[in-house]
PDB file of C-alpha atoms and ligand atoms in Angstrom:
ATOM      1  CA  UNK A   1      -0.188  27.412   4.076  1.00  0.00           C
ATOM      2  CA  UNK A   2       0.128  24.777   6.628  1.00  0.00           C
ATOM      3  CA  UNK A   3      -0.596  21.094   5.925  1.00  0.00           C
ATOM      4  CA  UNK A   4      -0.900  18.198   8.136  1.00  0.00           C
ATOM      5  CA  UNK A   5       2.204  16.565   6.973  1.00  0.00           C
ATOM      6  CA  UNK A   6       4.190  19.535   7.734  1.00  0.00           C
ATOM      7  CA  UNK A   7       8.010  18.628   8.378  1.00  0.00           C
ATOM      8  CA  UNK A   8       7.088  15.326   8.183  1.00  0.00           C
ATOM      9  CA  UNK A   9       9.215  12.301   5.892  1.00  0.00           C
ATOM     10  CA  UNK A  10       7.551   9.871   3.996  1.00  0.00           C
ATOM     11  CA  UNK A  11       8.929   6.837   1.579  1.00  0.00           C
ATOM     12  CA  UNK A  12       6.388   5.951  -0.274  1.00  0.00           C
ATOM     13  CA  UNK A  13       6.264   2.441  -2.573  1.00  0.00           C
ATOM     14  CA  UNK A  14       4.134   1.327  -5.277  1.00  0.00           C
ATOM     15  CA  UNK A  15       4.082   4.291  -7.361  1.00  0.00           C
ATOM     16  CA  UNK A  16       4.022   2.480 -10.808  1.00  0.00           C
ATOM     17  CA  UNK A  17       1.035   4.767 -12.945  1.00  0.00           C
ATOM     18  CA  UNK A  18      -0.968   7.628 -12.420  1.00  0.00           C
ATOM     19  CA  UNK A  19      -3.582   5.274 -11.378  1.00  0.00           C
ATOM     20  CA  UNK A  20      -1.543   3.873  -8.713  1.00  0.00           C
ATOM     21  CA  UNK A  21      -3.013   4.468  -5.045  1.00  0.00           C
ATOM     22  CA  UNK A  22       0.376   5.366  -4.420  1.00  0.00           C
ATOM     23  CA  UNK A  23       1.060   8.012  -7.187  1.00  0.00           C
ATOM     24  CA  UNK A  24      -1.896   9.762  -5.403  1.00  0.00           C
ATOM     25  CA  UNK A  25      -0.858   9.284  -1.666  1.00  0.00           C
ATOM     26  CA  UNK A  26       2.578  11.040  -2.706  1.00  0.00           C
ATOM     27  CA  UNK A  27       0.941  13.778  -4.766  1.00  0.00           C
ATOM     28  CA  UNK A  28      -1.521  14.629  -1.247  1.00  0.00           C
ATOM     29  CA  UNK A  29       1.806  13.975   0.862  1.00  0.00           C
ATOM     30  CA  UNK A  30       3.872  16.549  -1.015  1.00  0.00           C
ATOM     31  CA  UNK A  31       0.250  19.117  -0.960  1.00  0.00           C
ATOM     32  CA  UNK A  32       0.266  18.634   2.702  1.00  0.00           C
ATOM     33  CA  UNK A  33       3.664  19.335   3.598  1.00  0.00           C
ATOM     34  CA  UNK A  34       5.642  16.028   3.065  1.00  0.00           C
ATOM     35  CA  UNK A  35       9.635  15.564   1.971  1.00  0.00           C
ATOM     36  CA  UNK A  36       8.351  12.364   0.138  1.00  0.00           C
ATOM     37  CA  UNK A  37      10.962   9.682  -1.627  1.00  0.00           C
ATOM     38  CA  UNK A  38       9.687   6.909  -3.748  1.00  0.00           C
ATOM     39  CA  UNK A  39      10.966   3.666  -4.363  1.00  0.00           C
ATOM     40  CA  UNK A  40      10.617   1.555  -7.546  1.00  0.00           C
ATOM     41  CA  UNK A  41       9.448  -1.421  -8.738  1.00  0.00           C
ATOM     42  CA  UNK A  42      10.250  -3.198 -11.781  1.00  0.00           C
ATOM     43  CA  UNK A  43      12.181  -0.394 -13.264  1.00  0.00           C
ATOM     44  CA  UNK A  44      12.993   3.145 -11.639  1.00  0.00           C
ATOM     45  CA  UNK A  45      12.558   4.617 -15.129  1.00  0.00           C
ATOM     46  CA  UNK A  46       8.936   3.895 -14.682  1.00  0.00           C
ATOM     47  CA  UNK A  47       8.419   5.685 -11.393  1.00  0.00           C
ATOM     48  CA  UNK A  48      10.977   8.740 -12.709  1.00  0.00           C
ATOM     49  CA  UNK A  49       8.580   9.375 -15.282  1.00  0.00           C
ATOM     50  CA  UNK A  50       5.282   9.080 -13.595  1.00  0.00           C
ATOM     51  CA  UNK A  51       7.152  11.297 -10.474  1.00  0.00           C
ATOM     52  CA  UNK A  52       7.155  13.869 -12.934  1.00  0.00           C
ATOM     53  CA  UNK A  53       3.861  14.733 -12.521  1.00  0.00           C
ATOM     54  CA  UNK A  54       3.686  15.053  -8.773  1.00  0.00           C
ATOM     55  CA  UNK A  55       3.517  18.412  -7.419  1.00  0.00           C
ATOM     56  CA  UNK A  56       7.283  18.400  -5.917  1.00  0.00           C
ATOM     57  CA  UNK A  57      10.530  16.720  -7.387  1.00  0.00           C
ATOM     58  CA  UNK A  58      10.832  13.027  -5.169  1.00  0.00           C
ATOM     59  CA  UNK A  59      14.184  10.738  -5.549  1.00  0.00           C
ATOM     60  CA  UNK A  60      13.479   6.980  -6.113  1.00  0.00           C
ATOM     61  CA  UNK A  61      15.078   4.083  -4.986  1.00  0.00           C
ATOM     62  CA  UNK A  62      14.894   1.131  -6.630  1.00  0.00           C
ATOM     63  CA  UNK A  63      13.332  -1.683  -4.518  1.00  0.00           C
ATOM     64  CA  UNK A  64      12.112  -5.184  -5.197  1.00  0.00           C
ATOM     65  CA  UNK A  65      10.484  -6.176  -1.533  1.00  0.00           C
ATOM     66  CA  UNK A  66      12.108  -9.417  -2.150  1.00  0.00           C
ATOM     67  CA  UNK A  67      15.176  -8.548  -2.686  1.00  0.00           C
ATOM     68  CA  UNK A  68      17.344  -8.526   0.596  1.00  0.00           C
ATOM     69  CA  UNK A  69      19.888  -6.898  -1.399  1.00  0.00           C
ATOM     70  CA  UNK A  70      17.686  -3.870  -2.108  1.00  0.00           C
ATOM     71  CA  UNK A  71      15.926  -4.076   1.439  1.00  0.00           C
ATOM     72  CA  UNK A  72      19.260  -3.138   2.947  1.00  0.00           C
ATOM     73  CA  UNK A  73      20.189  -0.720   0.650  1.00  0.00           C
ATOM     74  CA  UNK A  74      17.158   1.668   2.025  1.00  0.00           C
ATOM     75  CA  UNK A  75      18.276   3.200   5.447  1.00  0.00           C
ATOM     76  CA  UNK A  76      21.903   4.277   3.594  1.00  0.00           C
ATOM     77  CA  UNK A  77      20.016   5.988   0.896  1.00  0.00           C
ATOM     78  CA  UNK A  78      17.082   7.550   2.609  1.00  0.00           C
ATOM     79  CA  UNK A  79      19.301   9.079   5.707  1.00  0.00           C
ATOM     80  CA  UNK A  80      21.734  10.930   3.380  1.00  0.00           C
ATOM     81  CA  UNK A  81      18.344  12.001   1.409  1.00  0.00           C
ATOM     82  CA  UNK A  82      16.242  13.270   3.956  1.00  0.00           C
ATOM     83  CA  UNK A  83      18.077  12.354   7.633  1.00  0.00           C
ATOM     84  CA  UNK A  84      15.152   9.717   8.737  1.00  0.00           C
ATOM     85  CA  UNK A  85      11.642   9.094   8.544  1.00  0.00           C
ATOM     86  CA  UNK A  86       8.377   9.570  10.055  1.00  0.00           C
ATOM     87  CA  UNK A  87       6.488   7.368   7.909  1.00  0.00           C
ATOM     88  CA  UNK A  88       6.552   4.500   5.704  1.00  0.00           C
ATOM     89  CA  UNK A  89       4.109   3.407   2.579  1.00  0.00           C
ATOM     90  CA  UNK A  90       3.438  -0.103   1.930  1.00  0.00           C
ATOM     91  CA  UNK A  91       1.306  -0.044  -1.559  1.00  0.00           C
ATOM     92  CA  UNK A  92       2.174  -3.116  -3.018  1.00  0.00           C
ATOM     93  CA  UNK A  93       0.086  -6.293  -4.359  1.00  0.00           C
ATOM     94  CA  UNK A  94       1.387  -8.990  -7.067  1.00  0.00           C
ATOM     95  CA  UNK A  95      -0.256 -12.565  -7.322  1.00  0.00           C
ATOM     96  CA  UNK A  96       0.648 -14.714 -10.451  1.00  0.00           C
ATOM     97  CA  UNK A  97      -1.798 -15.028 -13.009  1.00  0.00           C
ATOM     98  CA  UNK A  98      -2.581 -18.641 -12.308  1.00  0.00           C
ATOM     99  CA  UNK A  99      -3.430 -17.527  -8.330  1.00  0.00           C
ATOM    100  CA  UNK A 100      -6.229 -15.239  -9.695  1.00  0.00           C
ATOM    101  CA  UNK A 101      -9.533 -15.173 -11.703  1.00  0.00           C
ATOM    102  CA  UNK A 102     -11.270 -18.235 -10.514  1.00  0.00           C
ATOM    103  CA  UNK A 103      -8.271 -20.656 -10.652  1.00  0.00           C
ATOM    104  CA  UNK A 104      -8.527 -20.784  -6.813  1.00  0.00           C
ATOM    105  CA  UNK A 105      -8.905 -24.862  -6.074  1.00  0.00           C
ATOM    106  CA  UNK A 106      -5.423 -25.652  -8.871  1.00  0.00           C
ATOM    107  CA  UNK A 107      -3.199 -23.013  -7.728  1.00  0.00           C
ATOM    108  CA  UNK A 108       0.151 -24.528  -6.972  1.00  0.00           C
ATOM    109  CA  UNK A 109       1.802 -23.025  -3.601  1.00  0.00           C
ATOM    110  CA  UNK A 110       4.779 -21.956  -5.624  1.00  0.00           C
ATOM    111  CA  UNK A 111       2.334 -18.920  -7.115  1.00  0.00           C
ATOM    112  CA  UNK A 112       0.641 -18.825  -3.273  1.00  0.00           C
ATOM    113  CA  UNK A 113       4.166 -18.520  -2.296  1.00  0.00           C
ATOM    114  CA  UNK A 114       4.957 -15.947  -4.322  1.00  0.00           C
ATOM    115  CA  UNK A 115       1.852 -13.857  -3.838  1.00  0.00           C
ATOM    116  CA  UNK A 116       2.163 -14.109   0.433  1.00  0.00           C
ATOM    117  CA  UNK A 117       5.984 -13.129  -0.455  1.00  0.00           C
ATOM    118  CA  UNK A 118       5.054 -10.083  -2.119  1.00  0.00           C
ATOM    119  CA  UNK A 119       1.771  -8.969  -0.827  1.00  0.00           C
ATOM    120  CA  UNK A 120       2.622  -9.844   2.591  1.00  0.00           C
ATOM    121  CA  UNK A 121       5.578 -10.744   4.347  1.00  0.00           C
ATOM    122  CA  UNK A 122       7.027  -7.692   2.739  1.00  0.00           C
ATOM    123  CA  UNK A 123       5.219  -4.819   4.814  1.00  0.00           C
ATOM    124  CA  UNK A 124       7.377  -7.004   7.502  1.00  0.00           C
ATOM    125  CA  UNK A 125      10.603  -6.601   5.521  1.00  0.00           C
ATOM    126  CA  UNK A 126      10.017  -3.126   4.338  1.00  0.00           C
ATOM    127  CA  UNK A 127       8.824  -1.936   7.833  1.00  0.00           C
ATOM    128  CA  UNK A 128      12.298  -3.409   9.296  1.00  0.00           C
ATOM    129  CA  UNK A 129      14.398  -1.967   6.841  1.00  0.00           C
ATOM    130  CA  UNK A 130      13.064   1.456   7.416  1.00  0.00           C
ATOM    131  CA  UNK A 131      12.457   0.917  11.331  1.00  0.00           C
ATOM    132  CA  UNK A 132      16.414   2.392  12.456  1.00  0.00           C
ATOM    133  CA  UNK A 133      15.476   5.703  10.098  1.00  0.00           C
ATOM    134  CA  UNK A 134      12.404   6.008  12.704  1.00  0.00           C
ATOM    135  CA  UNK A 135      14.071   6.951  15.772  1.00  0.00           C
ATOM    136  CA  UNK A 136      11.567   9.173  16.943  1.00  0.00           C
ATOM    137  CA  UNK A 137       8.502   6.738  16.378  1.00  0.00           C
ATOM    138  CA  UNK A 138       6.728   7.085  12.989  1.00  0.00           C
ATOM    139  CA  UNK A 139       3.702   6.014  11.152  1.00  0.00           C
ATOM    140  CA  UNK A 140       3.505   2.315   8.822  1.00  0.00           C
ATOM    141  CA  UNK A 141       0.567   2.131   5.671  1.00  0.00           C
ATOM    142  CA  UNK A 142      -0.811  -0.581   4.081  1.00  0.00           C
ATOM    143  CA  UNK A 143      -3.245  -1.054   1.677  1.00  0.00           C
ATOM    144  CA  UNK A 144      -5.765  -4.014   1.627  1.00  0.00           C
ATOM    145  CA  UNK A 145      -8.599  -5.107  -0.215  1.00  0.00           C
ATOM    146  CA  UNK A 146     -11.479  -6.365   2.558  1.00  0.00           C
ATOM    147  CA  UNK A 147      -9.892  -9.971   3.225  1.00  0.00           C
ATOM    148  CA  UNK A 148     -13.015 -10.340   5.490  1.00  0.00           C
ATOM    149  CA  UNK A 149     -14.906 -12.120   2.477  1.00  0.00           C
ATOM    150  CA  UNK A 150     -14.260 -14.423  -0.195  1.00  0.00           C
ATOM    151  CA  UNK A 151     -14.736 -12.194  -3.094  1.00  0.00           C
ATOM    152  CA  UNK A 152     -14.846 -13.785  -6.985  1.00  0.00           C
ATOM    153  CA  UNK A 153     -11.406 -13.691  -8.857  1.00  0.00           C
ATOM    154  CA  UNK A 154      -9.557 -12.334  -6.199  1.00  0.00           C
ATOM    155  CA  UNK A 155      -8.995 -15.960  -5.165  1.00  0.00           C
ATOM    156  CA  UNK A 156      -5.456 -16.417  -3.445  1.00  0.00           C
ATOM    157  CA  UNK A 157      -5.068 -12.534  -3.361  1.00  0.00           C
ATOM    158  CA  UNK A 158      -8.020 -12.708  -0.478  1.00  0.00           C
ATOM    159  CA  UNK A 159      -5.620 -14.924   1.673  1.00  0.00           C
ATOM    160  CA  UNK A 160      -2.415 -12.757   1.506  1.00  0.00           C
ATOM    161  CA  UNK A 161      -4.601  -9.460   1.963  1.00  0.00           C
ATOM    162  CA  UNK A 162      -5.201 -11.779   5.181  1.00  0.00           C
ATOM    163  CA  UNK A 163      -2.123 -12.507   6.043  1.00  0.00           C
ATOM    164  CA  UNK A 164      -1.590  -8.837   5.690  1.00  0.00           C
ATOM    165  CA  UNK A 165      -4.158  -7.229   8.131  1.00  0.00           C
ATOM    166  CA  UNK A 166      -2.596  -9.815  10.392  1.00  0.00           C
ATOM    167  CA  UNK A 167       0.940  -9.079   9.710  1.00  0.00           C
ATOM    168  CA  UNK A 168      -0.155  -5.307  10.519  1.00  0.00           C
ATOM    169  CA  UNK A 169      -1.507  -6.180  13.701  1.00  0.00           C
ATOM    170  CA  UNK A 170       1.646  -8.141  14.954  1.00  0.00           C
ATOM    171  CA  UNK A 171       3.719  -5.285  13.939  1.00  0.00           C
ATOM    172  CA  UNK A 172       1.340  -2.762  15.672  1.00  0.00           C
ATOM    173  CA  UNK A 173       2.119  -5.309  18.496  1.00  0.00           C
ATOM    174  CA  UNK A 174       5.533  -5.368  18.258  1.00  0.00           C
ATOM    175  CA  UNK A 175       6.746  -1.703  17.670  1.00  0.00           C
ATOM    176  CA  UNK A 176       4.230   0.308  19.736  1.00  0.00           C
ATOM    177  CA  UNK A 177       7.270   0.853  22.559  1.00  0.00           C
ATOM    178  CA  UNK A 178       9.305   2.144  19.592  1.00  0.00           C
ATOM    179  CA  UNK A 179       5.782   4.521  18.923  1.00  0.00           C
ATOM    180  CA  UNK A 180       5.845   2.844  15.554  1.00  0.00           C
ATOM    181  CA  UNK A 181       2.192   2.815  14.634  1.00  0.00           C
ATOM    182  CA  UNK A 182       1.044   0.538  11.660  1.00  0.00           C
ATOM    183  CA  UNK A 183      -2.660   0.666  10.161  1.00  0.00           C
ATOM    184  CA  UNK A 184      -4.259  -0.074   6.712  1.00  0.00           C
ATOM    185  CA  UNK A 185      -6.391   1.435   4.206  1.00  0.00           C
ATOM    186  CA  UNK A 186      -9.166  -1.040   3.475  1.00  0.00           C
ATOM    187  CA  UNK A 187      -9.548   1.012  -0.158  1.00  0.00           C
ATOM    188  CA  UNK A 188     -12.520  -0.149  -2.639  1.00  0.00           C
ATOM    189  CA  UNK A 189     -11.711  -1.249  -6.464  1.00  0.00           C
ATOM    190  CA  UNK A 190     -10.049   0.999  -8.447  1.00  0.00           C
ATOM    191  CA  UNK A 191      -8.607   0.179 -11.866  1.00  0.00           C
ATOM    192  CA  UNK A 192      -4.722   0.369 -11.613  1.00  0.00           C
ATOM    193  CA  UNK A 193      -2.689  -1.669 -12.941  1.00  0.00           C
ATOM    194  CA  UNK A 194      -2.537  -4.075  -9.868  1.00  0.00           C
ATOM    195  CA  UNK A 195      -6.205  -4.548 -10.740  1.00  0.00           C
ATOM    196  CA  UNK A 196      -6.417  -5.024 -14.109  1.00  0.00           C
ATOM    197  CA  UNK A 197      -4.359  -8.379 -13.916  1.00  0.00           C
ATOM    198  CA  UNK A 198      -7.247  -9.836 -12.002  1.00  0.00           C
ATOM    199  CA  UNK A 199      -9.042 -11.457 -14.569  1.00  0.00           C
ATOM    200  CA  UNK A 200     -13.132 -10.221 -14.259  1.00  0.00           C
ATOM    201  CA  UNK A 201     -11.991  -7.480 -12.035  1.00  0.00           C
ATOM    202  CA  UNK A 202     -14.580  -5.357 -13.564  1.00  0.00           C
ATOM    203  CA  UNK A 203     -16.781  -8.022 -12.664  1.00  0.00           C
ATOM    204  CA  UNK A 204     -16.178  -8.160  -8.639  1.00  0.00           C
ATOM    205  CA  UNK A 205     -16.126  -4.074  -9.051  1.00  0.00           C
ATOM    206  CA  UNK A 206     -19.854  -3.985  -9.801  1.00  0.00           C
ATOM    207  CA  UNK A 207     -20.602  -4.518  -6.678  1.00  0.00           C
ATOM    208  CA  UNK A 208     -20.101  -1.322  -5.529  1.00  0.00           C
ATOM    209  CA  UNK A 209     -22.181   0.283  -7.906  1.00  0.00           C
ATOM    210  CA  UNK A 210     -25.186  -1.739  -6.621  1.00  0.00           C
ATOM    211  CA  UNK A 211     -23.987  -1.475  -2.775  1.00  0.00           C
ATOM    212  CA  UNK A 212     -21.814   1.305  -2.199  1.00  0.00           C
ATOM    213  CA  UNK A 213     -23.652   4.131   0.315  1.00  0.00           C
ATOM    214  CA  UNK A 214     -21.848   6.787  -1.093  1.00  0.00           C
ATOM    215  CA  UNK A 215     -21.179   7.059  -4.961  1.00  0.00           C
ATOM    216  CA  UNK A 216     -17.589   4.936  -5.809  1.00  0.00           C
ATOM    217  CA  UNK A 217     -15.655   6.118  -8.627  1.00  0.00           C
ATOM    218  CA  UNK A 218     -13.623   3.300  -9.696  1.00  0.00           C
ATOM    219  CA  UNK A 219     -11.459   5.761 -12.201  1.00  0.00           C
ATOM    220  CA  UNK A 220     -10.323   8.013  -8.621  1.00  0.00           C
ATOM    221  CA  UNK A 221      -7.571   6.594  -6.301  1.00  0.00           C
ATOM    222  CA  UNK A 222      -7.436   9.486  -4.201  1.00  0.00           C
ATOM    223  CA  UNK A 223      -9.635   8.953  -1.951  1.00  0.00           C
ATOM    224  CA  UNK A 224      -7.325   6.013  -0.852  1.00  0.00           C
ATOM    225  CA  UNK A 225      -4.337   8.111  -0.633  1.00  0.00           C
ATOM    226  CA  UNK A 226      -6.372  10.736   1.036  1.00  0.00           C
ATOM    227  CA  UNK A 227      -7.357   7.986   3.699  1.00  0.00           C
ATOM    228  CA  UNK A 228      -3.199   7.054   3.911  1.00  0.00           C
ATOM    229  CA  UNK A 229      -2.138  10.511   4.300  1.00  0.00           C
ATOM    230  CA  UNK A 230      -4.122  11.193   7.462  1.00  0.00           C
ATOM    231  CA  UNK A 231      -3.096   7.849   9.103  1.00  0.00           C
ATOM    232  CA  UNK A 232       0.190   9.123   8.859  1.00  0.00           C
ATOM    233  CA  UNK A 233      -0.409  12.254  10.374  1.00  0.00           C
ATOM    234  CA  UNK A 234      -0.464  13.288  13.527  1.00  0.00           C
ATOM    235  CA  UNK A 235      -4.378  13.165  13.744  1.00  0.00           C
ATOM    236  CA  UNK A 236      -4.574   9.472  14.602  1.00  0.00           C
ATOM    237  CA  UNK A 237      -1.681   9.324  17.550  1.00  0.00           C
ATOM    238  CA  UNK A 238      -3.336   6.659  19.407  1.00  0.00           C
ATOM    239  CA  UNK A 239      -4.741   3.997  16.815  1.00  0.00           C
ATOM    240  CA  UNK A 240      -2.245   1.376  15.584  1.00  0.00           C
ATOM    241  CA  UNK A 241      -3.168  -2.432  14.346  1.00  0.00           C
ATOM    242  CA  UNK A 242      -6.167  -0.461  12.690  1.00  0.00           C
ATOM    243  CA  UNK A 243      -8.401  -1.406   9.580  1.00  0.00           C
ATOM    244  CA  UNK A 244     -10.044   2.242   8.125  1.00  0.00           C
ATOM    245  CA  UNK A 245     -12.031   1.685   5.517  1.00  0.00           C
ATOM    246  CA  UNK A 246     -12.296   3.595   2.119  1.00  0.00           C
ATOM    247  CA  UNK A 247     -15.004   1.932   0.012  1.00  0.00           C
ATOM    248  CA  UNK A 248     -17.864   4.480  -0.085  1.00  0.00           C
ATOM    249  CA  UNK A 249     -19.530   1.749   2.769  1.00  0.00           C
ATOM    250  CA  UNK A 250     -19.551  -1.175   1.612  1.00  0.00           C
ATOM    251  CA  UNK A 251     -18.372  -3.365   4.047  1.00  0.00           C
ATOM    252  CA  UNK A 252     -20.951  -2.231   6.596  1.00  0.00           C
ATOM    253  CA  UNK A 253     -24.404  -3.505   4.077  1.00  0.00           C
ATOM    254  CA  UNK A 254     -25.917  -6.925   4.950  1.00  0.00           C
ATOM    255  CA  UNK A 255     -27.430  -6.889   1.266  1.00  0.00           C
TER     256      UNK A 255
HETATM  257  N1  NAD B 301      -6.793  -1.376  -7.100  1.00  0.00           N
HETATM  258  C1  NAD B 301      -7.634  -1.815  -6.192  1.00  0.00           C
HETATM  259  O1  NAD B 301      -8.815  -2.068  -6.467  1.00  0.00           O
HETATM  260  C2  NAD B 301      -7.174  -2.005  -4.769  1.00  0.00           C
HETATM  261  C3  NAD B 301      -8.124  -2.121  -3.747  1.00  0.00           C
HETATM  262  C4  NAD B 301      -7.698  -2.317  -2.437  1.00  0.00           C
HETATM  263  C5  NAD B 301      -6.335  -2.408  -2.173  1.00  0.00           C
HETATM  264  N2  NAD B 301      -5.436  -2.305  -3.192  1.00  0.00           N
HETATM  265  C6  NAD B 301      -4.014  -2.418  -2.861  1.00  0.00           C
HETATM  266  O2  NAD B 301      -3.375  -1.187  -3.064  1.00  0.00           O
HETATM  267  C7  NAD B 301      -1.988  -1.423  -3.253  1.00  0.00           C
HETATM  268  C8  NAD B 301      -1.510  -0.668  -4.481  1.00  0.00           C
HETATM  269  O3  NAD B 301      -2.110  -1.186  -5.638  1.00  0.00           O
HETATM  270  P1  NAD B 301      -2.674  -0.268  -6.807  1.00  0.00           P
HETATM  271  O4  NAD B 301      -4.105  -0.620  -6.965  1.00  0.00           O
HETATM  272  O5  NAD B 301      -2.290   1.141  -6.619  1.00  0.00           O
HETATM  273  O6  NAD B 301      -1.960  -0.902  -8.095  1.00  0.00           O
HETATM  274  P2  NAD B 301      -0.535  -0.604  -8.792  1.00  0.00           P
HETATM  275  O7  NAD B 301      -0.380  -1.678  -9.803  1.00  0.00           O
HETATM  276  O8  NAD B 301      -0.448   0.785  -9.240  1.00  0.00           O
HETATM  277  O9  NAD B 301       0.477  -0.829  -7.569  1.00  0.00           O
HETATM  278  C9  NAD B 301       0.973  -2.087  -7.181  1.00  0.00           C
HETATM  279  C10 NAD B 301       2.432  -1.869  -6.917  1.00  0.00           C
HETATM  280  O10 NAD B 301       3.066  -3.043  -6.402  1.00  0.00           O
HETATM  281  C11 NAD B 301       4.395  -2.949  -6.843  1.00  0.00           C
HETATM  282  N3  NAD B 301       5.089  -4.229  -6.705  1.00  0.00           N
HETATM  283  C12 NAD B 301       4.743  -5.437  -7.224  1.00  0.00           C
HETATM  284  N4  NAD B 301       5.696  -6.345  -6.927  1.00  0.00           N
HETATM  285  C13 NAD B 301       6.648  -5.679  -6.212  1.00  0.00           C
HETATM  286  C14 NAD B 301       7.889  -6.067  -5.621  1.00  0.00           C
HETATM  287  N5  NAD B 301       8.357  -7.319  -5.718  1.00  0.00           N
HETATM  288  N6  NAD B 301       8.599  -5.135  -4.948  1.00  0.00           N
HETATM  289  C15 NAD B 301       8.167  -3.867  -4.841  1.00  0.00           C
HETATM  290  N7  NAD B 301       7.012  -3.434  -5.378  1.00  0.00           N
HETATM  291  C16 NAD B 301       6.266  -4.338  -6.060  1.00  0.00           C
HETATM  292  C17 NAD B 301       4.284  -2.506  -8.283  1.00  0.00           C
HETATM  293  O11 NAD B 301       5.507  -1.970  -8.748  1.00  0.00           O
HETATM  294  C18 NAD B 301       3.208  -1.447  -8.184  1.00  0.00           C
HETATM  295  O12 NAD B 301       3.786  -0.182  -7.998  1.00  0.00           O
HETATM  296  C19 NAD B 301      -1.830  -2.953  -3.343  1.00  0.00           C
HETATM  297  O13 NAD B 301      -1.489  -3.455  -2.067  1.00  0.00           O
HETATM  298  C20 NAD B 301      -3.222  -3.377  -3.708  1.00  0.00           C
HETATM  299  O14 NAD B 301      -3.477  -4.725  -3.382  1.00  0.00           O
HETATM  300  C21 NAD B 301      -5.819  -2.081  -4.471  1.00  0.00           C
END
């Protein structure tokens, strides 16, 4: 059976639960034809286990985004695993407690820092480090939560989602001569683990029940990684520094 991510290879990040986006990005990768290899975040144990369950065995690399040490580490690894890459994962989000949950006028730019660091810079840092296994152009994901509106809790989160979309768009800038593409997947709430450190997430998610066109399971992140897997395909070969969203429709209701 032929998928659309036949021949293609994919690192993917993020993959911490089964309820990451990422756990289900890989699992749709691998079911459409992907070599896929993970990388880790706090604790490779953690991803080993959880990688488990996906369809196809996937080596994984350990990999804190801010660790330089690490960064560099990843073209080594990944060419003597799978010889290069065609596309590249970004699913990662931290913000200290005290940037979240309606703490939003004390936060101290230390956790703001950190949170920009993490949640943005890196698709940056992780796009660079993979950028020499690319040679034959290749296909960047993000995720992002709508940084279009100032939602409750998500407080300094909503400002490095921003700097995100933007970094995405100066790197769709930048590496379109290489034919590196880079787009996001504007994903609605779903109840990882990323999300359940935002205090009154639940909160900010009922929204969608009273707004969302189509019905929004907050319990089913593969709709998300659904939404990844064909930007990394060949079936969007002219759209980079692009915003698709998967959130049932929300973001297009005026009330
Ligand atoms: N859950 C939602 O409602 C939602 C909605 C829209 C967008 N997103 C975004 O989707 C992405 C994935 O989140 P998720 O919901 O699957 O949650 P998750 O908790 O499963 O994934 C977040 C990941 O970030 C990783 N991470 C944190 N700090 C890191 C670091 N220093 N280096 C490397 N990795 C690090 C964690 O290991 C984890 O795998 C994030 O960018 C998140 O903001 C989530």
């Amino acid at each position: 059976m032929s998928g659309i991510l036949d021949g293609k290879r994919v690192l993917i990040t993020g993959v911490l639960m089964e309820s990451s986006i990422a756990f289900h990005t890989a699992k749709v990768a691998q079911e459409q034809g992907a070599e896929v290899i993970l990388t880790a975040f706090p604790r490779p144990t953690l991803t080993e286990r959880i990688a488990k369950k996906l369809p196809k065995p996937a080596k994984v690399i350990e990999l804190d985004v801010t660790n330089d040490e690490h960064l560099a580490r990843v073209e080594g690894v990944v060419r003597e695993e799978l010889g290069g890459l065609d596309g590249v994962v970004h699913s990662i989000g931290f913000a200290p407690q005290d940037a979240l949950g309606g703490n939003f006028l004390n936060t101290p730019f230390e956790s703001v820092s950190t949170a920009m660091h993490v949640s943005a810079f890196s698709l940056k840092s992780l796009t660079m480090a993979c950028l020499p296994l690319m040679e034959d152009g290749g296909s960047v994901v993000g995720l992002t939560f709508d940084a279009q509106f100032a939602w409750p809790q998500y407080d300094w989160m909503g400002p490095a989602k921003a700097a995100l979309e933007a970094t995405s768009r100066y790197l769709a800038r930048d590496l379109g001569k290489q034919n590196v593409r880079c787009n996001l997947i504007s994903a609605g709430p779903i109840g990882s683990m990323a999300a359940k450190s935002i205090p009154g997430f639940g909160e900010l998610a009922k929204v969608w029940d009273e707004r969302s066109p189509l019905a929004w399971d907050m319990s089913d992140p593969e709709p998300a990684g659904r939404g990844v897997v064909a930007l990394l395909s060949d079936f969007f070969p002219k759209t980079t520094g692009e915003i698709v969203h998967v959130d049932g429709g929300v973001h297009i209701m005026g009330a």
